[in-house]
Amino acid sequence: MNKIRFTALFALTAFIGTSAMAAPVLFGPSSYLSDADIPAGFYQGGAPAFLDNFEDGPGIGGGLTASAGSRIGVGVFDGIRDSVDGDDGAIDGSGVTGSSWFNGAGVVQFTYTGSDLPTAFGLVWTDGGGSITFEAFDGSDTLLLSQTFSGIPDGSFGGGTAEDRFFGLTFDGGIKSIFISNSGGGIEVDHVQYGTMFAAPIPEPDTWALLIAGLGLIGVAVRRRS
């Protein structure tokens, strides 16, 4: 009886403690005019732990670093600057009065430097040309996803916001950095954000088998006692 109980207990412990890592999930590209347009479910019903709209001053916060570029605000590219539409207090089809992150080479990578990696990491592409490539990397800098999209840029650099798109990834194992580029001209991005997504463990097939076997032994023991 003790052996049966031990086997069942071992099976239940393995079931609880062992899980298969869920595959990365891409969110977007989706239209984005304000933080109300963060895709449903990206933060599992919650809110971002950090979101930088670049309206408060130079640099970037939240433990993030950028591989290239800088914040641009009033006095830089006035008339063609392309912030997220709602950052100036009104959703009116124009992003020229807000701030954003710009790199003339058309590429930027944002890296989280803290110890506990976010499991949801995204940004908003607001301007550039050609095709757009979005990538994400885990804590060991292993590529999680790389995907290229065409047909998003509208060819205008006058601060229009209809083309603005959210790109994000969720991954239970943690995301260290995200990368975005466009193949034509400089790039502007905004609303760089991250948060924690809590997902239920998914048992591996052999764990399921072990659990079933353990429960079966419990059933045998109960019948014998009866």
C-alpha angles and dihedrals in degrees: 000000000000090000091052091049091048092051092049092047091050091051093050092047091050090049092054097042102040125071139161113241110247115236119256113271122214118216115198159308083217133154114270128187100154140354087278085076096064100130115263111260096018090117094027092253094316134098133259116278087218135012123174115199091173092232096118103062145293126331130018129278139197096079091296129136128194124219094215145353133041144242115279123200141150111350095026118096091340109192095024102046110119118210126165105286099242096049092090091055097261135073099221107137095266132101099174096106097053133071133254144166116268137188121177092209091065098240139091137166123200117205129193111222101190126104099242106061121218117245094208118049128167150145142192122251108213108169145008139092142264122014124347124224122197123190137172134196134201129227093284092049091253113153111253098178141355121184134162125209131193134193097044105104113079096206093246125113096186097108098268114160105199090094096052112124136190118226120186144151134207122203127164091213093063134262119239101181146001127208131200133179141165125211097226129055129329123329131234124194134174143179095042103189147166142179145162122276116197114208130183114249116260110218117231116239094252090051090053089052092050092049093050091049091051093048089049091055090050089053092051091050092051092050092049092051090050 
